[in-house]
Amino acid sequence: MNIIFFGPPGAGKGTQSGIIQAEHGVAHLSTGDMLRAAVAAGTDVGRTAKALMDEGKLVPDDIIIKIVADRIETPDCAAGFILDGFPRTLPQAQALDHMLADKGRKLDAVLQLRVPDEILIGRIEKRVRESGRARADDKPETLKRRLGVYHEQTAPVLPYYEQAGLLHVIDGNRPIDDVTAAIRAALV
Ligand code: AMP
């Protein structure tokens, strides 16, 4: 099973990916987590990515496409994978199609978690208050930039998957269990 979780920051992609990953025994590939690991490790990619991430901007397509291409070659992806935070641009979506076609694999579903912006802002403010430690990109002005980037650069990828008949729109503005139930229903 190869699926994509699609949605703005704070929509619940990471939470739902973890639940579905455990149920299906597939790999969970979060490009945000991979980039944060590269930043922590101080690699060249991490150095390039850090400033962009802190400002809420996207990391260049060629960098992120290479990271994903390498990652899906690893053995734990053989049974399938959940992409969380990738693709975020049309060139990334097209590159993913090429990668999969080269391996004779395909996507099974794209799950769009839809949550209104004002709810997302409230959720992330709550996460910051409750955890007591904010990520640099959780600052209010950065979060607004990330939402703007989502609407301008990432949401336009949705018609690509709609045309391919892969898109499932899930109302993400509900209790977590209800969202999970809707995702399970979309995956049968
Ligand atoms: P996330 O944790 O998925 O919200 O990602 C955190 C940050 O990493 C984003 O705001 C971007 O700066 C960067 N990033 C993650 N995934 C991608 C991607 N597919 N394309 C470009 N930048 C990305």
PDB file of C-alpha atoms and ligand atoms in Angstrom:
ATOM      1  CA  MET A   1       0.000   0.000   0.000  1.00  0.00           C
ATOM      2  CA  ASN A   2       1.474   3.335  -1.085  1.00  0.00           C
ATOM      3  CA  ILE A   3      -0.419   6.381   0.108  1.00  0.00           C
ATOM      4  CA  ILE A   4       0.009  10.111   0.545  1.00  0.00           C
ATOM      5  CA  PHE A   5      -1.286  12.216   3.426  1.00  0.00           C
ATOM      6  CA  PHE A   6      -1.901  15.664   2.061  1.00  0.00           C
ATOM      7  CA  GLY A   7      -2.858  18.772   4.012  1.00  0.00           C
ATOM      8  CA  PRO A   8      -1.679  21.988   5.634  1.00  0.00           C
ATOM      9  CA  PRO A   9       0.558  22.163   8.732  1.00  0.00           C
ATOM     10  CA  GLY A  10      -1.345  21.052  11.826  1.00  0.00           C
ATOM     11  CA  ALA A  11      -3.991  19.093   9.869  1.00  0.00           C
ATOM     12  CA  GLY A  12      -3.067  15.814  11.593  1.00  0.00           C
ATOM     13  CA  LYS A  13      -0.961  14.173   8.859  1.00  0.00           C
ATOM     14  CA  GLY A  14       1.682  12.976  11.303  1.00  0.00           C
ATOM     15  CA  THR A  15      -0.806  11.611  13.853  1.00  0.00           C
ATOM     16  CA  GLN A  16      -2.889   9.783  11.279  1.00  0.00           C
ATOM     17  CA  SER A  17       0.199   8.489   9.449  1.00  0.00           C
ATOM     18  CA  GLY A  18       1.383   6.892  12.690  1.00  0.00           C
ATOM     19  CA  ILE A  19      -1.943   5.141  13.262  1.00  0.00           C
ATOM     20  CA  ILE A  20      -2.298   3.854   9.687  1.00  0.00           C
ATOM     21  CA  GLN A  21       1.375   2.846   9.590  1.00  0.00           C
ATOM     22  CA  ALA A  22       0.920   0.646  12.657  1.00  0.00           C
ATOM     23  CA  GLU A  23      -2.153  -1.008  11.154  1.00  0.00           C
ATOM     24  CA  HIS A  24      -0.630  -1.747   7.761  1.00  0.00           C
ATOM     25  CA  GLY A  25       3.018  -2.390   8.614  1.00  0.00           C
ATOM     26  CA  VAL A  26       4.270   0.104   6.048  1.00  0.00           C
ATOM     27  CA  ALA A  27       6.965   2.766   6.363  1.00  0.00           C
ATOM     28  CA  HIS A  28       6.109   6.316   7.459  1.00  0.00           C
ATOM     29  CA  LEU A  29       8.095   8.836   5.430  1.00  0.00           C
ATOM     30  CA  SER A  30       7.859  12.369   6.794  1.00  0.00           C
ATOM     31  CA  THR A  31      10.019  14.716   4.732  1.00  0.00           C
ATOM     32  CA  GLY A  32       9.801  17.300   7.551  1.00  0.00           C
ATOM     33  CA  ASP A  33      11.250  14.725  10.001  1.00  0.00           C
ATOM     34  CA  MET A  34      13.969  13.748   7.499  1.00  0.00           C
ATOM     35  CA  LEU A  35      14.966  17.389   7.055  1.00  0.00           C
ATOM     36  CA  ARG A  36      14.955  18.012  10.827  1.00  0.00           C
ATOM     37  CA  ALA A  37      17.249  14.969  11.214  1.00  0.00           C
ATOM     38  CA  ALA A  38      19.566  16.404   8.536  1.00  0.00           C
ATOM     39  CA  VAL A  39      19.616  19.754  10.374  1.00  0.00           C
ATOM     40  CA  ALA A  40      20.420  17.996  13.676  1.00  0.00           C
ATOM     41  CA  ALA A  41      23.191  15.977  11.998  1.00  0.00           C
ATOM     42  CA  GLY A  42      24.664  19.121  10.439  1.00  0.00           C
ATOM     43  CA  THR A  43      24.803  17.717   6.897  1.00  0.00           C
ATOM     44  CA  ASP A  44      25.029  19.916   3.774  1.00  0.00           C
ATOM     45  CA  VAL A  45      21.338  19.310   3.134  1.00  0.00           C
ATOM     46  CA  GLY A  46      20.584  20.260   6.741  1.00  0.00           C
ATOM     47  CA  ARG A  47      22.507  23.504   6.429  1.00  0.00           C
ATOM     48  CA  THR A  48      20.642  24.470   3.256  1.00  0.00           C
ATOM     49  CA  ALA A  49      17.283  23.440   4.688  1.00  0.00           C
ATOM     50  CA  LYS A  50      17.501  25.083   8.106  1.00  0.00           C
ATOM     51  CA  ALA A  51      17.114  28.728   7.119  1.00  0.00           C
ATOM     52  CA  LEU A  52      14.300  27.929   4.693  1.00  0.00           C
ATOM     53  CA  MET A  53      12.436  25.812   7.245  1.00  0.00           C
ATOM     54  CA  ASP A  54      12.799  28.433   9.965  1.00  0.00           C
ATOM     55  CA  GLU A  55      11.254  30.967   7.594  1.00  0.00           C
ATOM     56  CA  GLY A  56       8.411  28.627   6.631  1.00  0.00           C
ATOM     57  CA  LYS A  57       9.584  28.360   3.014  1.00  0.00           C
ATOM     58  CA  LEU A  58       9.909  25.189   0.944  1.00  0.00           C
ATOM     59  CA  VAL A  59      13.222  23.417   0.478  1.00  0.00           C
ATOM     60  CA  PRO A  60      14.133  23.221  -3.257  1.00  0.00           C
ATOM     61  CA  ASP A  61      12.480  20.423  -5.222  1.00  0.00           C
ATOM     62  CA  ASP A  62      15.749  18.785  -6.370  1.00  0.00           C
ATOM     63  CA  ILE A  63      16.937  18.339  -2.776  1.00  0.00           C
ATOM     64  CA  ILE A  64      13.708  16.889  -1.470  1.00  0.00           C
ATOM     65  CA  ILE A  65      13.132  14.650  -4.510  1.00  0.00           C
ATOM     66  CA  LYS A  66      16.596  13.099  -4.059  1.00  0.00           C
ATOM     67  CA  ILE A  67      15.911  12.451  -0.349  1.00  0.00           C
ATOM     68  CA  VAL A  68      12.628  10.679  -1.112  1.00  0.00           C
ATOM     69  CA  ALA A  69      14.068   8.718  -4.062  1.00  0.00           C
ATOM     70  CA  ASP A  70      16.844   7.369  -1.815  1.00  0.00           C
ATOM     71  CA  ARG A  71      14.477   6.640   1.060  1.00  0.00           C
ATOM     72  CA  ILE A  72      11.961   4.592  -0.913  1.00  0.00           C
ATOM     73  CA  GLU A  73      14.783   2.299  -2.043  1.00  0.00           C
ATOM     74  CA  THR A  74      15.324   1.102   1.537  1.00  0.00           C
ATOM     75  CA  PRO A  75      14.025  -2.383   2.459  1.00  0.00           C
ATOM     76  CA  ASP A  76      11.391  -1.186   4.956  1.00  0.00           C
ATOM     77  CA  CYS A  77       9.537   0.477   2.065  1.00  0.00           C
ATOM     78  CA  ALA A  78       9.124  -2.823   0.178  1.00  0.00           C
ATOM     79  CA  ALA A  79       5.697  -3.453   1.735  1.00  0.00           C
ATOM     80  CA  GLY A  80       4.631   0.100   1.019  1.00  0.00           C
ATOM     81  CA  PHE A  81       4.869   3.584   2.458  1.00  0.00           C
ATOM     82  CA  ILE A  82       2.948   6.534   3.743  1.00  0.00           C
ATOM     83  CA  LEU A  83       4.211   9.871   2.490  1.00  0.00           C
ATOM     84  CA  ASP A  84       3.615  12.683   4.974  1.00  0.00           C
ATOM     85  CA  GLY A  85       4.496  16.166   3.731  1.00  0.00           C
ATOM     86  CA  PHE A  86       5.543  15.098   0.212  1.00  0.00           C
ATOM     87  CA  PRO A  87       4.780  16.017  -2.545  1.00  0.00           C
ATOM     88  CA  ARG A  88       4.317  19.732  -1.869  1.00  0.00           C
ATOM     89  CA  THR A  89       4.706  21.003  -5.461  1.00  0.00           C
ATOM     90  CA  LEU A  90       3.683  19.776  -8.899  1.00  0.00           C
ATOM     91  CA  PRO A  91       7.306  18.939  -9.920  1.00  0.00           C
ATOM     92  CA  GLN A  92       7.556  16.802  -6.756  1.00  0.00           C
ATOM     93  CA  ALA A  93       4.310  14.983  -7.665  1.00  0.00           C
ATOM     94  CA  GLN A  94       5.577  14.334 -11.203  1.00  0.00           C
ATOM     95  CA  ALA A  95       8.961  13.148  -9.912  1.00  0.00           C
ATOM     96  CA  LEU A  96       7.198  10.748  -7.544  1.00  0.00           C
ATOM     97  CA  ASP A  97       5.211   9.286 -10.444  1.00  0.00           C
ATOM     98  CA  HIS A  98       8.447   8.699 -12.362  1.00  0.00           C
ATOM     99  CA  MET A  99      10.143   7.085  -9.357  1.00  0.00           C
ATOM    100  CA  LEU A 100       7.228   4.706  -8.844  1.00  0.00           C
ATOM    101  CA  ALA A 101       6.837   3.903 -12.549  1.00  0.00           C
ATOM    102  CA  ASP A 102      10.557   3.015 -12.714  1.00  0.00           C
ATOM    103  CA  LYS A 103       9.982   0.453  -9.985  1.00  0.00           C
ATOM    104  CA  GLY A 104       6.679  -0.869 -11.387  1.00  0.00           C
ATOM    105  CA  ARG A 105       4.854   0.509  -8.356  1.00  0.00           C
ATOM    106  CA  LYS A 106       1.909   2.865  -8.063  1.00  0.00           C
ATOM    107  CA  LEU A 107       0.019   5.053  -5.650  1.00  0.00           C
ATOM    108  CA  ASP A 108      -3.129   3.615  -4.082  1.00  0.00           C
ATOM    109  CA  ALA A 109      -4.656   6.725  -2.534  1.00  0.00           C
ATOM    110  CA  VAL A 110      -4.111  10.375  -1.735  1.00  0.00           C
ATOM    111  CA  LEU A 111      -5.856  11.398   1.485  1.00  0.00           C
ATOM    112  CA  GLN A 112      -6.449  15.118   1.811  1.00  0.00           C
ATOM    113  CA  LEU A 113      -7.046  16.213   5.413  1.00  0.00           C
ATOM    114  CA  ARG A 114      -9.112  19.367   5.165  1.00  0.00           C
ATOM    115  CA  VAL A 115      -9.059  21.781   8.123  1.00  0.00           C
ATOM    116  CA  PRO A 116      -9.872  25.534   8.049  1.00  0.00           C
ATOM    117  CA  ASP A 117      -6.892  27.873   8.582  1.00  0.00           C
ATOM    118  CA  GLU A 118      -8.260  29.473  11.760  1.00  0.00           C
ATOM    119  CA  ILE A 119      -8.584  26.028  13.373  1.00  0.00           C
ATOM    120  CA  LEU A 120      -5.005  25.161  12.375  1.00  0.00           C
ATOM    121  CA  ILE A 121      -3.654  28.345  13.920  1.00  0.00           C
ATOM    122  CA  GLY A 122      -5.533  27.552  17.154  1.00  0.00           C
ATOM    123  CA  ARG A 123      -4.226  23.958  17.183  1.00  0.00           C
ATOM    124  CA  ILE A 124      -0.599  24.961  16.788  1.00  0.00           C
ATOM    125  CA  GLU A 125      -0.904  27.704  19.417  1.00  0.00           C
ATOM    126  CA  LYS A 126      -2.306  25.049  21.773  1.00  0.00           C
ATOM    127  CA  ARG A 127       0.552  22.629  20.898  1.00  0.00           C
ATOM    128  CA  VAL A 128       3.086  25.361  21.697  1.00  0.00           C
ATOM    129  CA  ARG A 129       1.364  26.259  25.020  1.00  0.00           C
ATOM    130  CA  GLU A 130       0.986  22.640  26.145  1.00  0.00           C
ATOM    131  CA  SER A 131       4.404  21.348  25.109  1.00  0.00           C
ATOM    132  CA  GLY A 132       6.083  24.484  26.407  1.00  0.00           C
ATOM    133  CA  ARG A 133       8.570  24.374  23.535  1.00  0.00           C
ATOM    134  CA  ALA A 134       7.891  25.775  20.146  1.00  0.00           C
ATOM    135  CA  ARG A 135       9.607  24.715  16.943  1.00  0.00           C
ATOM    136  CA  ALA A 136      11.085  27.701  15.144  1.00  0.00           C
ATOM    137  CA  ASP A 137       8.470  27.279  12.411  1.00  0.00           C
ATOM    138  CA  ASP A 138       5.578  27.357  14.928  1.00  0.00           C
ATOM    139  CA  LYS A 139       5.983  31.104  15.516  1.00  0.00           C
ATOM    140  CA  PRO A 140       2.687  32.811  14.555  1.00  0.00           C
ATOM    141  CA  GLU A 141       4.123  34.786  11.647  1.00  0.00           C
ATOM    142  CA  THR A 142       5.983  31.731  10.333  1.00  0.00           C
ATOM    143  CA  LEU A 143       2.898  29.582  10.628  1.00  0.00           C
ATOM    144  CA  LYS A 144       0.952  32.127   8.579  1.00  0.00           C
ATOM    145  CA  ARG A 145       3.707  31.998   5.939  1.00  0.00           C
ATOM    146  CA  ARG A 146       3.531  28.160   5.934  1.00  0.00           C
ATOM    147  CA  LEU A 147      -0.236  28.287   5.433  1.00  0.00           C
ATOM    148  CA  GLY A 148       0.259  30.770   2.582  1.00  0.00           C
ATOM    149  CA  VAL A 149       2.832  28.443   0.982  1.00  0.00           C
ATOM    150  CA  TYR A 150       0.373  25.564   1.348  1.00  0.00           C
ATOM    151  CA  HIS A 151      -2.412  27.427  -0.435  1.00  0.00           C
ATOM    152  CA  GLU A 152      -0.168  28.883  -3.143  1.00  0.00           C
ATOM    153  CA  GLN A 153       2.219  26.035  -3.945  1.00  0.00           C
ATOM    154  CA  THR A 154       0.884  22.808  -2.447  1.00  0.00           C
ATOM    155  CA  ALA A 155      -2.922  22.876  -2.778  1.00  0.00           C
ATOM    156  CA  PRO A 156      -2.589  23.291  -6.591  1.00  0.00           C
ATOM    157  CA  VAL A 157      -1.243  19.710  -6.671  1.00  0.00           C
ATOM    158  CA  LEU A 158      -4.677  18.377  -5.646  1.00  0.00           C
ATOM    159  CA  PRO A 159      -6.294  18.515  -9.131  1.00  0.00           C
ATOM    160  CA  TYR A 160      -3.406  16.361 -10.404  1.00  0.00           C
ATOM    161  CA  TYR A 161      -4.476  13.555  -8.076  1.00  0.00           C
ATOM    162  CA  GLU A 162      -8.166  14.223  -8.555  1.00  0.00           C
ATOM    163  CA  GLN A 163      -7.734  13.687 -12.301  1.00  0.00           C
ATOM    164  CA  ALA A 164      -5.889  10.454 -11.565  1.00  0.00           C
ATOM    165  CA  GLY A 165      -8.908   9.271  -9.530  1.00  0.00           C
ATOM    166  CA  LEU A 166      -6.786   8.908  -6.387  1.00  0.00           C
ATOM    167  CA  LEU A 167      -8.033  11.778  -4.221  1.00  0.00           C
ATOM    168  CA  HIS A 168     -10.102  11.230  -1.059  1.00  0.00           C
ATOM    169  CA  VAL A 169     -11.136  14.356   0.812  1.00  0.00           C
ATOM    170  CA  ILE A 170     -11.356  13.777   4.563  1.00  0.00           C
ATOM    171  CA  ASP A 171     -12.864  16.286   7.001  1.00  0.00           C
ATOM    172  CA  GLY A 172      -9.982  16.705   9.455  1.00  0.00           C
ATOM    173  CA  ASN A 173     -11.869  19.098  11.719  1.00  0.00           C
ATOM    174  CA  ARG A 174     -13.272  16.332  13.920  1.00  0.00           C
ATOM    175  CA  PRO A 175     -12.094  14.214  16.858  1.00  0.00           C
ATOM    176  CA  ILE A 176      -9.020  12.137  15.953  1.00  0.00           C
ATOM    177  CA  ASP A 177     -10.886   8.793  16.124  1.00  0.00           C
ATOM    178  CA  ASP A 178     -13.540  10.014  13.675  1.00  0.00           C
ATOM    179  CA  VAL A 179     -10.852  11.164  11.260  1.00  0.00           C
ATOM    180  CA  THR A 180      -9.116   7.776  11.538  1.00  0.00           C
ATOM    181  CA  ALA A 181     -12.426   5.980  10.852  1.00  0.00           C
ATOM    182  CA  ALA A 182     -12.980   8.070   7.714  1.00  0.00           C
ATOM    183  CA  ILE A 183      -9.438   7.260   6.538  1.00  0.00           C
ATOM    184  CA  ARG A 184      -9.941   3.521   7.116  1.00  0.00           C
ATOM    185  CA  ALA A 185     -13.184   3.697   5.106  1.00  0.00           C
ATOM    186  CA  ALA A 186     -11.367   5.434   2.250  1.00  0.00           C
ATOM    187  CA  LEU A 187      -8.649   2.757   2.188  1.00  0.00           C
ATOM    188  CA  VAL A 188     -10.885  -0.322   1.784  1.00  0.00           C
TER     189      VAL A 188
HETATM  190  P1  AMP B   1       6.593  19.555   7.921  1.00  0.00           P
HETATM  191  O1  AMP B   1       7.076  18.976   9.207  1.00  0.00           O
HETATM  192  O2  AMP B   1       6.118  18.513   6.932  1.00  0.00           O
HETATM  193  O3  AMP B   1       5.563  20.639   8.092  1.00  0.00           O
HETATM  194  O4  AMP B   1       7.857  20.235   7.218  1.00  0.00           O
HETATM  195  C1  AMP B   1       8.600  21.244   7.876  1.00  0.00           C
HETATM  196  C2  AMP B   1       9.337  22.092   6.845  1.00  0.00           C
HETATM  197  O5  AMP B   1      10.238  21.263   6.093  1.00  0.00           O
HETATM  198  C3  AMP B   1       8.460  22.751   5.796  1.00  0.00           C
HETATM  199  O6  AMP B   1       7.906  23.984   6.256  1.00  0.00           O
HETATM  200  C4  AMP B   1       9.455  22.950   4.662  1.00  0.00           C
HETATM  201  O7  AMP B   1      10.346  24.033   4.943  1.00  0.00           O
HETATM  202  C5  AMP B   1      10.274  21.681   4.730  1.00  0.00           C
HETATM  203  N1  AMP B   1       9.687  20.594   3.903  1.00  0.00           N
HETATM  204  C6  AMP B   1       9.135  19.422   4.346  1.00  0.00           C
HETATM  205  N2  AMP B   1       8.703  18.677   3.316  1.00  0.00           N
HETATM  206  C7  AMP B   1       8.973  19.396   2.190  1.00  0.00           C
HETATM  207  C8  AMP B   1       8.742  19.166   0.806  1.00  0.00           C
HETATM  208  N3  AMP B   1       8.121  18.064   0.361  1.00  0.00           N
HETATM  209  N4  AMP B   1       9.153  20.131  -0.067  1.00  0.00           N
HETATM  210  C9  AMP B   1       9.783  21.247   0.363  1.00  0.00           C
HETATM  211  N5  AMP B   1      10.017  21.538   1.640  1.00  0.00           N
HETATM  212  C10 AMP B   1       9.620  20.614   2.570  1.00  0.00           C
END
